[in-house]
Amino acid sequence: MTARVRLYTRSGCHLCEPAREVVASTCAALGQEWAEFDVDADPATKERFTDQVPVATVDGEVVGFWRIDPDRLRAALV
């Protein structure tokens, strides 16, 4: 199964840990898999998201950045 939720983060990001907690708990509650990606590992991803990290996507669509809203993430998953 491929993860529907992707969380783009970077090392040293002070907003990434809270975003990771929101994504992990929301996905766990809904039985969804998620995956985390280092935005700086891929030049195209870095160019796309560099000013918005952390970024959460569901099925390739951005559902939040900086501070991830669990209600918005949940709504995108149901």
Short mmCIF file of C-alpha atoms in Angstrom, two decimals:
data_model
loop_
_atom_site.label_atom_id
_atom_site.label_comp_id
_atom_site.label_asym_id
_atom_site.label_seq_id
_atom_site.Cartn_x
_atom_site.Cartn_y
_atom_site.Cartn_z
CA MET A 1 0.00 0.00 0.00
CA THR A 2 1.32 3.42 -0.93
CA ALA A 3 1.00 6.15 1.67
CA ARG A 4 -1.66 8.70 0.74
CA VAL A 5 -0.18 11.21 3.17
CA ARG A 6 3.25 12.69 2.66
CA LEU A 7 4.95 15.03 5.08
CA TYR A 8 7.80 17.10 3.68
CA THR A 9 10.25 18.24 6.35
CA ARG A 10 13.85 19.38 6.73
CA SER A 11 16.54 19.06 9.32
CA GLY A 12 16.53 21.82 11.93
CA CYS A 13 12.93 22.87 11.23
CA HIS A 14 11.25 23.96 14.47
CA LEU A 15 7.76 23.42 13.02
CA CYS A 16 8.45 19.92 11.71
CA GLU A 17 8.17 18.00 14.99
CA PRO A 18 4.69 19.37 15.83
CA ALA A 19 3.62 18.68 12.22
CA ARG A 20 4.95 15.12 12.47
CA GLU A 21 2.92 14.58 15.65
CA VAL A 22 -0.29 15.87 14.00
CA VAL A 23 0.19 13.72 10.91
CA ALA A 24 1.13 10.61 12.89
CA SER A 25 -1.79 10.85 15.31
CA THR A 26 -4.36 11.76 12.65
CA CYS A 27 -3.25 8.97 10.33
CA ALA A 28 -3.17 6.46 13.19
CA ALA A 29 -6.72 7.39 14.20
CA LEU A 30 -7.94 6.87 10.62
CA GLY A 31 -5.86 3.79 9.82
CA GLN A 32 -3.91 5.60 7.11
CA GLU A 33 -0.25 5.16 6.24
CA TRP A 34 1.99 8.18 5.90
CA ALA A 35 5.54 8.81 4.81
CA GLU A 36 8.05 11.53 5.57
CA PHE A 37 10.39 13.06 3.00
CA ASP A 38 13.35 15.40 3.39
CA VAL A 39 12.53 18.37 1.18
CA ASP A 40 16.25 19.06 0.68
CA ALA A 41 16.96 15.56 -0.71
CA ASP A 42 15.45 16.30 -4.12
CA PRO A 43 16.09 19.56 -6.04
CA ALA A 44 12.60 19.69 -7.59
CA THR A 45 10.89 19.10 -4.24
CA LYS A 46 13.12 21.67 -2.58
CA GLU A 47 12.27 24.24 -5.25
CA ARG A 48 8.54 23.53 -4.91
CA PHE A 49 8.26 23.55 -1.10
CA THR A 50 11.33 25.29 0.32
CA ASP A 51 9.44 28.28 1.80
CA GLN A 52 6.50 26.24 3.12
CA VAL A 53 8.14 23.44 5.15
CA PRO A 54 6.65 21.45 6.73
CA VAL A 55 4.13 20.56 4.03
CA ALA A 56 1.48 17.84 4.22
CA THR A 57 -0.09 16.38 1.10
CA VAL A 58 -2.89 13.88 0.58
CA ASP A 59 -2.95 12.11 -2.77
CA GLY A 60 -0.51 14.73 -4.08
CA GLU A 61 -2.59 17.76 -3.06
CA VAL A 62 -1.28 20.18 -0.44
CA VAL A 63 -3.55 20.18 2.60
CA GLY A 64 -1.38 22.32 4.86
CA PHE A 65 1.96 23.89 5.49
CA TRP A 66 3.84 25.43 8.44
CA ARG A 67 1.27 24.42 11.07
CA ILE A 68 -0.71 21.37 9.98
CA ASP A 69 -4.39 21.51 10.93
CA PRO A 70 -5.58 18.04 12.03
CA ASP A 71 -9.19 18.79 11.05
CA ARG A 72 -8.19 19.78 7.53
CA LEU A 73 -5.99 16.70 7.21
CA ARG A 74 -8.77 14.46 8.49
CA ALA A 75 -11.29 15.98 6.07
CA ALA A 76 -8.95 15.31 3.15
CA LEU A 77 -8.68 11.66 4.16
CA VAL A 78 -12.38 10.82 4.50
#
